[in-house]
mmCIF file of C-alpha atoms in Angstrom:
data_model
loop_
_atom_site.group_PDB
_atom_site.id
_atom_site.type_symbol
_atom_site.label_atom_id
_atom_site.label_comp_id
_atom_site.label_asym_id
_atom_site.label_seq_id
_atom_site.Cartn_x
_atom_site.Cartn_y
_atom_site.Cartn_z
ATOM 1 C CA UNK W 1 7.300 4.419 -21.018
ATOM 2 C CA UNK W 2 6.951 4.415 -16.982
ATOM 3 C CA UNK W 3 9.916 5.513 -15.144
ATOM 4 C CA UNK W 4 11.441 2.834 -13.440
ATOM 5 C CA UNK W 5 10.940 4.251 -10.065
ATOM 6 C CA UNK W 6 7.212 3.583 -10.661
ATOM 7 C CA UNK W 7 6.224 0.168 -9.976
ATOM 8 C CA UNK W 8 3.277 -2.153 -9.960
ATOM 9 C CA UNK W 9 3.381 -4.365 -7.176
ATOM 10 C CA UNK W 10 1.555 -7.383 -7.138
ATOM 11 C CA UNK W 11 0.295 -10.481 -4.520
ATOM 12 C CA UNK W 12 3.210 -11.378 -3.235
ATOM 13 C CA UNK W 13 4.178 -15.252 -3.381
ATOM 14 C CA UNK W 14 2.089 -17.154 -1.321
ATOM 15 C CA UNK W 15 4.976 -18.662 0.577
ATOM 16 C CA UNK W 16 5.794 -15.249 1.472
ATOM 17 C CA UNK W 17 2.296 -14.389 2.695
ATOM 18 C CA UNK W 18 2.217 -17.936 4.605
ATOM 19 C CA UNK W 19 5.717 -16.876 6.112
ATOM 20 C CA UNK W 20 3.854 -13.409 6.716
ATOM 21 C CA UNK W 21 1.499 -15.214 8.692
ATOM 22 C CA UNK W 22 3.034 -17.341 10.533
ATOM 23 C CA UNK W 23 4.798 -14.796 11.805
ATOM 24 C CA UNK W 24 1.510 -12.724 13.103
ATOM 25 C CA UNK W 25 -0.066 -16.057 14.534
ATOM 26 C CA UNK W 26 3.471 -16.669 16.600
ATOM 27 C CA UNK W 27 2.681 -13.684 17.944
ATOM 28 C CA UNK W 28 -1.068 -13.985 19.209
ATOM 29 C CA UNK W 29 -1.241 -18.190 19.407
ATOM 30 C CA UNK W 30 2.081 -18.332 21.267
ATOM 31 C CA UNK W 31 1.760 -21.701 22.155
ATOM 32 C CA UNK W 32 -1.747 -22.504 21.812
ATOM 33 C CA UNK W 33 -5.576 -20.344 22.343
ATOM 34 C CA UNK W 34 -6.435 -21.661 25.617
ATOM 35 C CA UNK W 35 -9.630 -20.163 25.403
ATOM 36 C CA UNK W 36 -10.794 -22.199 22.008
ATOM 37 C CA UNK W 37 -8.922 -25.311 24.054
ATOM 38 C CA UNK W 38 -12.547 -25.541 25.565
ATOM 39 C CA UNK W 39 -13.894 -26.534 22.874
ATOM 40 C CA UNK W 40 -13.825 -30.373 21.187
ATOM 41 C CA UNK W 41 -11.286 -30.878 18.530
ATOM 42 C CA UNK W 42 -13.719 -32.170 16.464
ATOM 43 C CA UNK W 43 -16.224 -29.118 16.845
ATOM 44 C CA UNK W 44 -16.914 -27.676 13.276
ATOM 45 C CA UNK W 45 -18.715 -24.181 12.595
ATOM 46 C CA UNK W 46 -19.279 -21.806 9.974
ATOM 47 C CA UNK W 47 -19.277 -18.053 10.262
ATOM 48 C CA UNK W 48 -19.546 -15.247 7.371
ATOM 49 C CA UNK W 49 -18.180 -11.967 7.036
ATOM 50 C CA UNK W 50 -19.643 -8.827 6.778
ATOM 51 C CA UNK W 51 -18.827 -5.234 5.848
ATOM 52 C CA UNK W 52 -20.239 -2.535 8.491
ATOM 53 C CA UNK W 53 -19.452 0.765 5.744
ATOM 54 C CA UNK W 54 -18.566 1.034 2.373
ATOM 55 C CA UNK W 55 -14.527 0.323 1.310
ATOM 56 C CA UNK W 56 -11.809 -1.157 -1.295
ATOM 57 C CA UNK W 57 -11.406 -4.844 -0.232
ATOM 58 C CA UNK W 58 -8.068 -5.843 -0.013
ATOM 59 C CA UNK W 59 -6.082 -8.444 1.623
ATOM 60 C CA UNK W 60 -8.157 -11.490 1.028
ATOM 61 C CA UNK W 61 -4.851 -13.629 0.128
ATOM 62 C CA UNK W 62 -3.889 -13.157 3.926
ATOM 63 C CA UNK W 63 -7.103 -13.462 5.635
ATOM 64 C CA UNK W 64 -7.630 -17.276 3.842
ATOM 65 C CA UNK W 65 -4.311 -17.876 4.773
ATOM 66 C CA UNK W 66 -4.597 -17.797 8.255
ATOM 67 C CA UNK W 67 -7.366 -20.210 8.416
ATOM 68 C CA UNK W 68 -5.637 -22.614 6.500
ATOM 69 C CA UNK W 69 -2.390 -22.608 8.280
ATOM 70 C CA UNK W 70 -4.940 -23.432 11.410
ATOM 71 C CA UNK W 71 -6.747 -25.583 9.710
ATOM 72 C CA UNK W 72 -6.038 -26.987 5.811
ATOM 73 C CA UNK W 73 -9.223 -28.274 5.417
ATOM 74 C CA UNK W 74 -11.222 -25.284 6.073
ATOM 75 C CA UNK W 75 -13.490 -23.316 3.206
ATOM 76 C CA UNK W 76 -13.442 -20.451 2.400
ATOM 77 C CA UNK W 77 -16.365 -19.022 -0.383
ATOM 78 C CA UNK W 78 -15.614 -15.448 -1.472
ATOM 79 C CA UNK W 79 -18.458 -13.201 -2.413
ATOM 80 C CA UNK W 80 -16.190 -10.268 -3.288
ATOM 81 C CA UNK W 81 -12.454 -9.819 -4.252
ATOM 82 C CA UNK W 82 -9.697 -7.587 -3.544
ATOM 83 C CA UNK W 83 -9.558 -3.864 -5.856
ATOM 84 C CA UNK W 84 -13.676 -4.170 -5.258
ATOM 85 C CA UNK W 85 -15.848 -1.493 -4.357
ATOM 86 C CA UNK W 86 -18.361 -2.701 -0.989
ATOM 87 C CA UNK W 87 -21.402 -1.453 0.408
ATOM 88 C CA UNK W 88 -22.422 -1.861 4.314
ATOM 89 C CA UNK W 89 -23.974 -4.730 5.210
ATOM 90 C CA UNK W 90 -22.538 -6.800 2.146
ATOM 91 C CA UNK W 91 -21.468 -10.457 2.294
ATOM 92 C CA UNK W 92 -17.901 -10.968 1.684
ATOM 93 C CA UNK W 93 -17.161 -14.441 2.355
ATOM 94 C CA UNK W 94 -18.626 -17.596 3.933
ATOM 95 C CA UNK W 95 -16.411 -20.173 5.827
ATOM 96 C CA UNK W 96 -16.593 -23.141 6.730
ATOM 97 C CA UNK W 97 -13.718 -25.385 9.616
ATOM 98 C CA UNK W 98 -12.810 -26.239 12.597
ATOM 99 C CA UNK W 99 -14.587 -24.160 15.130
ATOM 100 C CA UNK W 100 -11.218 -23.902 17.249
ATOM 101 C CA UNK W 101 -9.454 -22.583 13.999
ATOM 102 C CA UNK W 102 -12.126 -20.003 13.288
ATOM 103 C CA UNK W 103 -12.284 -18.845 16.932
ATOM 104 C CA UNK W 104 -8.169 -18.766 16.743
ATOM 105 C CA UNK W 105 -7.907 -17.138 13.350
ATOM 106 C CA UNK W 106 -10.686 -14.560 13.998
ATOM 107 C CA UNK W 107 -8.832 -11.560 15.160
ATOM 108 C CA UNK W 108 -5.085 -12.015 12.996
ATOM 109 C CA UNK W 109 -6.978 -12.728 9.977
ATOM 110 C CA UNK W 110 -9.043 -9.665 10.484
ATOM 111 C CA UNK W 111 -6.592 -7.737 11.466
ATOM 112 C CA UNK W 112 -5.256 -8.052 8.177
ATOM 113 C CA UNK W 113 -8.365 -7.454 5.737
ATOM 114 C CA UNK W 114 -9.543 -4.530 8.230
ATOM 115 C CA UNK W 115 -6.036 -3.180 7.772
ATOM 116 C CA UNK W 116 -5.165 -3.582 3.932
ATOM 117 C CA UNK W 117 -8.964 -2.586 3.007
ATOM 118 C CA UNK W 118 -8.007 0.134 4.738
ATOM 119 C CA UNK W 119 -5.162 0.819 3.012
ATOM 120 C CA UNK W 120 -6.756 0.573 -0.016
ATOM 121 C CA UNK W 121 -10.027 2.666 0.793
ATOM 122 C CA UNK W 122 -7.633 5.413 1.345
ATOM 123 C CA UNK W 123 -6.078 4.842 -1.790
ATOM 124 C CA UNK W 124 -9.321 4.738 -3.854
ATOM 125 C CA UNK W 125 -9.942 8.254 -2.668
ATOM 126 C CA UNK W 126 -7.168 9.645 -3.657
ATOM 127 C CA UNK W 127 -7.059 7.700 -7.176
ATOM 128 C CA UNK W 128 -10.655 9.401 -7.295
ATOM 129 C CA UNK W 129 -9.605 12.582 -6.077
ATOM 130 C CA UNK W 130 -7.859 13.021 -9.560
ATOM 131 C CA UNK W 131 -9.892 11.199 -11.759
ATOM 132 C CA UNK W 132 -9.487 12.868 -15.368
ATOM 133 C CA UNK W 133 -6.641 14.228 -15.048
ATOM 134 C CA UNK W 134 -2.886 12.316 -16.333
ATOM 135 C CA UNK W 135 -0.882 12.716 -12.968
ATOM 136 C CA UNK W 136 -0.234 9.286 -10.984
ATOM 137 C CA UNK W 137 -0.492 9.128 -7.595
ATOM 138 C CA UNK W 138 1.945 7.108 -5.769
ATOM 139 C CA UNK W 139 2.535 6.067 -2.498
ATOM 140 C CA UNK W 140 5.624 6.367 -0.192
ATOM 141 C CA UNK W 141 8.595 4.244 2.401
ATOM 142 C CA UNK W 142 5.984 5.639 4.974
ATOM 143 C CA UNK W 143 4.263 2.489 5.837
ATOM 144 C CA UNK W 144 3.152 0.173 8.732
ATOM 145 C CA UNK W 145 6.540 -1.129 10.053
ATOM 146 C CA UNK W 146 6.795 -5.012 8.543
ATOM 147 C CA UNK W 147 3.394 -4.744 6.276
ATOM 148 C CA UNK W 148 5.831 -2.708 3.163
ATOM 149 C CA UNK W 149 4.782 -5.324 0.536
ATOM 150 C CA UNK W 150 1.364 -5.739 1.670
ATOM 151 C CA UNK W 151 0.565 -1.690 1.882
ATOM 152 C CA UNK W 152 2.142 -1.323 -1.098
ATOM 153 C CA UNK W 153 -0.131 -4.024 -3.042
ATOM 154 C CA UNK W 154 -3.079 -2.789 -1.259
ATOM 155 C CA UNK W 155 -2.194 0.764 -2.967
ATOM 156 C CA UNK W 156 -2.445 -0.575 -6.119
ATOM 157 C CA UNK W 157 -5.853 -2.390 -5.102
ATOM 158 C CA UNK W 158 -7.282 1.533 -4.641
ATOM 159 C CA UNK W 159 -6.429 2.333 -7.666
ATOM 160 C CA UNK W 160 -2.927 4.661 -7.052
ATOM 161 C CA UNK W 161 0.857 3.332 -7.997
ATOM 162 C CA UNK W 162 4.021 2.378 -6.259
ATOM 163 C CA UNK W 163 6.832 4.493 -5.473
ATOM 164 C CA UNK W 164 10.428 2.667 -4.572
ATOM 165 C CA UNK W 165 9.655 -0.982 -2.705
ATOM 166 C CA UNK W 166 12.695 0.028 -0.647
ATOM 167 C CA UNK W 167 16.276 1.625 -0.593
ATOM 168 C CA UNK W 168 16.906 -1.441 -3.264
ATOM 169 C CA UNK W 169 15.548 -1.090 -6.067
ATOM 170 C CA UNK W 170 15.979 3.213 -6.942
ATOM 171 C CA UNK W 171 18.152 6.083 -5.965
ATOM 172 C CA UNK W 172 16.371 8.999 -3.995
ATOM 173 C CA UNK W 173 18.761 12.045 -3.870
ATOM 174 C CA UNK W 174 17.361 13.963 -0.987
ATOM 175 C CA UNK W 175 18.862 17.473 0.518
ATOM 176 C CA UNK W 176 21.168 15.592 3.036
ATOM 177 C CA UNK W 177 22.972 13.544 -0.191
ATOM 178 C CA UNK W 178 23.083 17.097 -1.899
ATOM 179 C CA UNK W 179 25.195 18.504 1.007
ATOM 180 C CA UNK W 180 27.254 15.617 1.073
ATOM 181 C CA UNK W 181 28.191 15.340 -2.156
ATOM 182 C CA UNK W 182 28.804 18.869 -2.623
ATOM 183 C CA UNK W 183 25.651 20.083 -5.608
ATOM 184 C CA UNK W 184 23.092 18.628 -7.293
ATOM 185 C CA UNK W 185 25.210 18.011 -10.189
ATOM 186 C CA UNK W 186 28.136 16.267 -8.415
ATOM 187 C CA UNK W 187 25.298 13.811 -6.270
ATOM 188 C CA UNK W 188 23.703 12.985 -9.678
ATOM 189 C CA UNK W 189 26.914 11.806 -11.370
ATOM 190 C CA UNK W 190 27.847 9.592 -8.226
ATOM 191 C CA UNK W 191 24.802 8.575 -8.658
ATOM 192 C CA UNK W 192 25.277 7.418 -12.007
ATOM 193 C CA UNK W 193 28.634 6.313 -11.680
ATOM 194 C CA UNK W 194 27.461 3.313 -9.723
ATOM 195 C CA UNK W 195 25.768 1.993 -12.245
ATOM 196 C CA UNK W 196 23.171 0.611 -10.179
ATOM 197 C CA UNK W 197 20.428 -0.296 -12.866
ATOM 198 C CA UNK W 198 17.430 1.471 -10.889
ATOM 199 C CA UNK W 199 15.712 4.521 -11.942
ATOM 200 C CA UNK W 200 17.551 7.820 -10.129
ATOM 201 C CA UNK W 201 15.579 10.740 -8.842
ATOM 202 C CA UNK W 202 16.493 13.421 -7.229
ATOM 203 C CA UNK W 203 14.820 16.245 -4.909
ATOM 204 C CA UNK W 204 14.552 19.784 -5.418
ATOM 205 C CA UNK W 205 13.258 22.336 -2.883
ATOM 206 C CA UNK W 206 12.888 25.870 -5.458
ATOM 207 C CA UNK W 207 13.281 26.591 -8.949
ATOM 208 C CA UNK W 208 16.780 27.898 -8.569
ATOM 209 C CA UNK W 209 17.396 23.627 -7.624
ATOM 210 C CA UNK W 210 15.110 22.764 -10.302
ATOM 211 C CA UNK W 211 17.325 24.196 -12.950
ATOM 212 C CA UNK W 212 20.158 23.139 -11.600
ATOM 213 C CA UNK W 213 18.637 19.655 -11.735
ATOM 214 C CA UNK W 214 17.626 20.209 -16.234
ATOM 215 C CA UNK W 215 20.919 20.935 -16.759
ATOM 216 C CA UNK W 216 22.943 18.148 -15.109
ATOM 217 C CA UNK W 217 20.194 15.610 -16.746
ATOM 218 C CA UNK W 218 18.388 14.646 -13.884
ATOM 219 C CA UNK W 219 15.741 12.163 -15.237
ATOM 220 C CA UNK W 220 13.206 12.215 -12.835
ATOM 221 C CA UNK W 221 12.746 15.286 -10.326
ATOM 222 C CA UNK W 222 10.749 15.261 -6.826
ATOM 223 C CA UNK W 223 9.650 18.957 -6.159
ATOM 224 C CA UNK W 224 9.212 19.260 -2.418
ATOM 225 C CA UNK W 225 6.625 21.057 -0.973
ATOM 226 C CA UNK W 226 6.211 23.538 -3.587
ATOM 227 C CA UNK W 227 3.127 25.974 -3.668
ATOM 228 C CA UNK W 228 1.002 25.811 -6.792
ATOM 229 C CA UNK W 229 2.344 28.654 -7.880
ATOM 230 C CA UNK W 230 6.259 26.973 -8.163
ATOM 231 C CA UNK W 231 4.433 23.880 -9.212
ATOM 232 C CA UNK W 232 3.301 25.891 -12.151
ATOM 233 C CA UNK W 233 6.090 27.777 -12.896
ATOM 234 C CA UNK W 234 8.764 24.305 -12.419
ATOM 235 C CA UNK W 235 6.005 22.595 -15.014
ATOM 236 C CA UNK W 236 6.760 25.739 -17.505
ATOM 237 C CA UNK W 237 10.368 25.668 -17.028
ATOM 238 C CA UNK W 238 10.395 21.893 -17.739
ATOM 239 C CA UNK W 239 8.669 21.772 -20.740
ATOM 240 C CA UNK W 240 8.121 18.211 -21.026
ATOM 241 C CA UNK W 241 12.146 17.040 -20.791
ATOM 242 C CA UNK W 242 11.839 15.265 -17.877
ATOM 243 C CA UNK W 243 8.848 14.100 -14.835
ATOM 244 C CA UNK W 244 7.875 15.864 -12.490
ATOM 245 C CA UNK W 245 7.039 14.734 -9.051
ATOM 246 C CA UNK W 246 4.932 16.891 -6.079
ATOM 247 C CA UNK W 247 5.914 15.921 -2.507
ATOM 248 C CA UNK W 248 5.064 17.481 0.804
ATOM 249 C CA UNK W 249 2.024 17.478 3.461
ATOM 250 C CA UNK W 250 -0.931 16.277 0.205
ATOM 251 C CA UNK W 251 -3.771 15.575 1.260
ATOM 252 C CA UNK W 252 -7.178 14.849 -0.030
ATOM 253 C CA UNK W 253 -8.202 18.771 -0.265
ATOM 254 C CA UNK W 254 -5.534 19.588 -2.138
ATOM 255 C CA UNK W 255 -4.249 17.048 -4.308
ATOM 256 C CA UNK W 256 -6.368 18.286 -7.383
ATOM 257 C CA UNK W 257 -5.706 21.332 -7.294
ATOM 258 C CA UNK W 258 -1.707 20.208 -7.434
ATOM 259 C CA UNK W 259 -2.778 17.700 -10.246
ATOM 260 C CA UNK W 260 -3.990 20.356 -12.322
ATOM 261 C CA UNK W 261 -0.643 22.001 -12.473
ATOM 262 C CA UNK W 262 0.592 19.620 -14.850
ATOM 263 C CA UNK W 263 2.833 17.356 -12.657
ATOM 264 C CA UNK W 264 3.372 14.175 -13.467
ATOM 265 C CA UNK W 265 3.574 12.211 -10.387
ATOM 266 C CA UNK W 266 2.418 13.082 -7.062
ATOM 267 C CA UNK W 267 3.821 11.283 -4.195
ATOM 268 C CA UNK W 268 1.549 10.792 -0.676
ATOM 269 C CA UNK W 269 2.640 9.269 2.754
ATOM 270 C CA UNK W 270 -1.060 9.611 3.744
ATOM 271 C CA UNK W 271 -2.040 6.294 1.654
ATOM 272 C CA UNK W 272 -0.118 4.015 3.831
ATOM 273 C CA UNK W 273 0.716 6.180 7.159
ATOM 274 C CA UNK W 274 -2.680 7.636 8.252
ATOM 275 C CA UNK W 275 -4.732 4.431 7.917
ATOM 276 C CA UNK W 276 -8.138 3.847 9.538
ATOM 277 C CA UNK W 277 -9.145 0.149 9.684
ATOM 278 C CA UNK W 278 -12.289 -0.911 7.911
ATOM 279 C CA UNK W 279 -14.953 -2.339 10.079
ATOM 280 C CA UNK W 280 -15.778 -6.015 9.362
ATOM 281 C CA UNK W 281 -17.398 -8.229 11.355
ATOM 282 C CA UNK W 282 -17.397 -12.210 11.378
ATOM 283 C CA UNK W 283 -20.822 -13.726 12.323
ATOM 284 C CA UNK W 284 -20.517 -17.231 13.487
ATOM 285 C CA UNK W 285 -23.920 -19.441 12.682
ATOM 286 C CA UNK W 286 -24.424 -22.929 12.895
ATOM 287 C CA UNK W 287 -22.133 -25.853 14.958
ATOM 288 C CA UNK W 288 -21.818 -29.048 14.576
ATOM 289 C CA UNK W 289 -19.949 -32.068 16.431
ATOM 290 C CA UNK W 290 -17.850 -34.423 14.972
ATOM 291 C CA UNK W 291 -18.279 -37.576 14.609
#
C-alpha cells in the first residue's frame, strides 16, 4: 500500500485553472493589448502549434484556457495530449478565434505549455533514468513560486510521483524539529500525538539517526545526503520494516546508481526547480474579416 506521503496529483478543477489564469492574464492584459486594439473586432485567424525538439507535453488544460477566457468561441483541435512523448517539428494543436484573442493569448498561454512540458520533460528523464528498477521518484516543495499544483501534475505527466502538496497534508521532521523537540524519538511522538491524519516522516542524516529512527517506529524515513555506501548499509539495517527515502543534491548521473541500493523512494528538487522551457512555436496562417 503507498505511503500516504506519496500522492498522485491530478488536473486540477477547471475553475481553479480558469482562476489560475485569470490571474496570469491580469498580469500581462492589464487593461487591454493595445497592440491587438489595431486590429477589427471582428478579425478571425487561425494559427497552429508546433514543437521545435522533442519533450513530455503537459499543460494543455491551461493553454486552451486562456483562449477561451479571451474568447469562448474559439477552437481549439489537439493533435497530441498531455503525459505524450513529441518529436520536433510535430503538430500539436490547430486553433481557430478571434485574431485579437490569439494575438493576446499567444505569449501567457505559451508560457504555460513551454513551462509545464518542461516540467514534465525533466521528469520523464528521470522516470527513465530508473526504468527497471522498484524505487519511485518523487518530486519536492521546491517549485516555481504560485505554479505548486501545476508542477506537481506536470511531474506525474513525466512519469515520476508526488511528494507532500504542501505543509498540509504530511509531517516532515527535519534536523531543526529534532533540536527542538529534544531527539528523534521525542519529535516523532509529538508528532503523533497530534493526531493529524497525514502520513509522518522524518529525516535522518547517519546511521547512528537511522536507528534511532527503527526503534521509536518511525514509518517512513528520509536519508539525507547519504553516500551509496550508507545508502547500502541503512537499506541492510532496515530490512524491509519501514521506506526508505534518498534526499540530497540527485541528479540525473547519479540517481541509478542510488536506485540500485535498494531505496524505496528517492526525492529530487531538480524536477520542478531547474526547469528549462520547451520551445514551441505558434504559426499564424490564414485571416479572415467578419462579416
Amino acid at each position: 500500500m503507498p505511503n500516504r506521503t506519496d500522492f498522485h496529483h491530478h488536473l486540477p478543477d477547471r475553475s481553479v485553472i480558469e482562476a489560475q489564469i485569470d490571474a496570469v492574464l491580469a498580469e500581462d492584459v492589464g487593461a487591454g493589448d493595445l497592440t491587438a486594439a489595431l486590429l477589427p473586432a471582428e478579425q478571425r485567424a487561425r494559427a497552429e502549434l508546433i514543437t521545435r525538439e522533442s519533450a513530455t507535453l503537459c499543460g494543455c488544460a491551461w493553454f486552451e484556457t486562456v483562449f477561451r477566457r479571451l474568447d469562448p468561441a474559439s477552437v481549439i483541435r489537439w493533435e497530441a495530449s498531455d503525459g505524450e512523448r513529441v518529436v520536433p517539428g510535430q503538430r500539436l494543436c490547430v486553433l481557430e478565434g478571434s485574431a485579437r484573442a490569439l494575438l493576446t493569448g499567444e505569449r501567457t498561454a505559451m508560457n504555460y505549455l513551454q513551462t509545464l512540458s518542461g516540467t514534465a520533460t525533466r521528469a520523464r528523464q528521470y522516470a527513465d533514468a530508473v526504468d527497471g528498477l522498484p524505487a519511485r521518484v518523487l518530486d519536492t516543495r521546491k517549485t516555481l513560486p504560485g505554479l505548486r499544483l501545476q508542477q506537481k501534475y506536470a511531474v506525474v505527466c513525466g512519469g515520476c510521483h508526488n511528494h507532500r502538496i504542501g505543509l498540509f497534508d504530511a509531517i516532515l521532521i527535519k534536523e531543526n524539529h529534532i533540536l527542538a523537540a529534544g531527539s528523534i524519538r521525542a519529535a516523532l511522538e509529538a508528532a503523533r500525538a497530534l493526531n493529524a491524519g497525514v502520513g509522518i516522516e522524518i529525516e535522518v542524516e547517519s546511521i547512528a539517526e537511522l536507528e534511532q529512527a527503527l526503534s521509536a517506529g518511525a514509518e517512513l524515513i528520509l536519508l539525507d545526503n547519504f553516500t551509496l555506501d550508507e545508502l547500502r548499509r541503512a537499506v541492510a539495517i532496515n530490512a524491509g520494516r519501514t521506506q526508505l527515502e534518498a534526499s540530497g543534491g540527485i541528479d540525473l548521473k547519479t540517481i541509478r546508481p542510488i536506485a540500485e541500493t535498494g531505496v524505496d523512494r528517492i526525492s529530487v528538487g531538480a524536477l520542478t526547480k531547474d526547469v528549462r522551457a520547451v520551445d514551441l512555436s505558434m504559426r499564424f496562417g490564414s485571416v479572415q474579416q467578419g462579416c
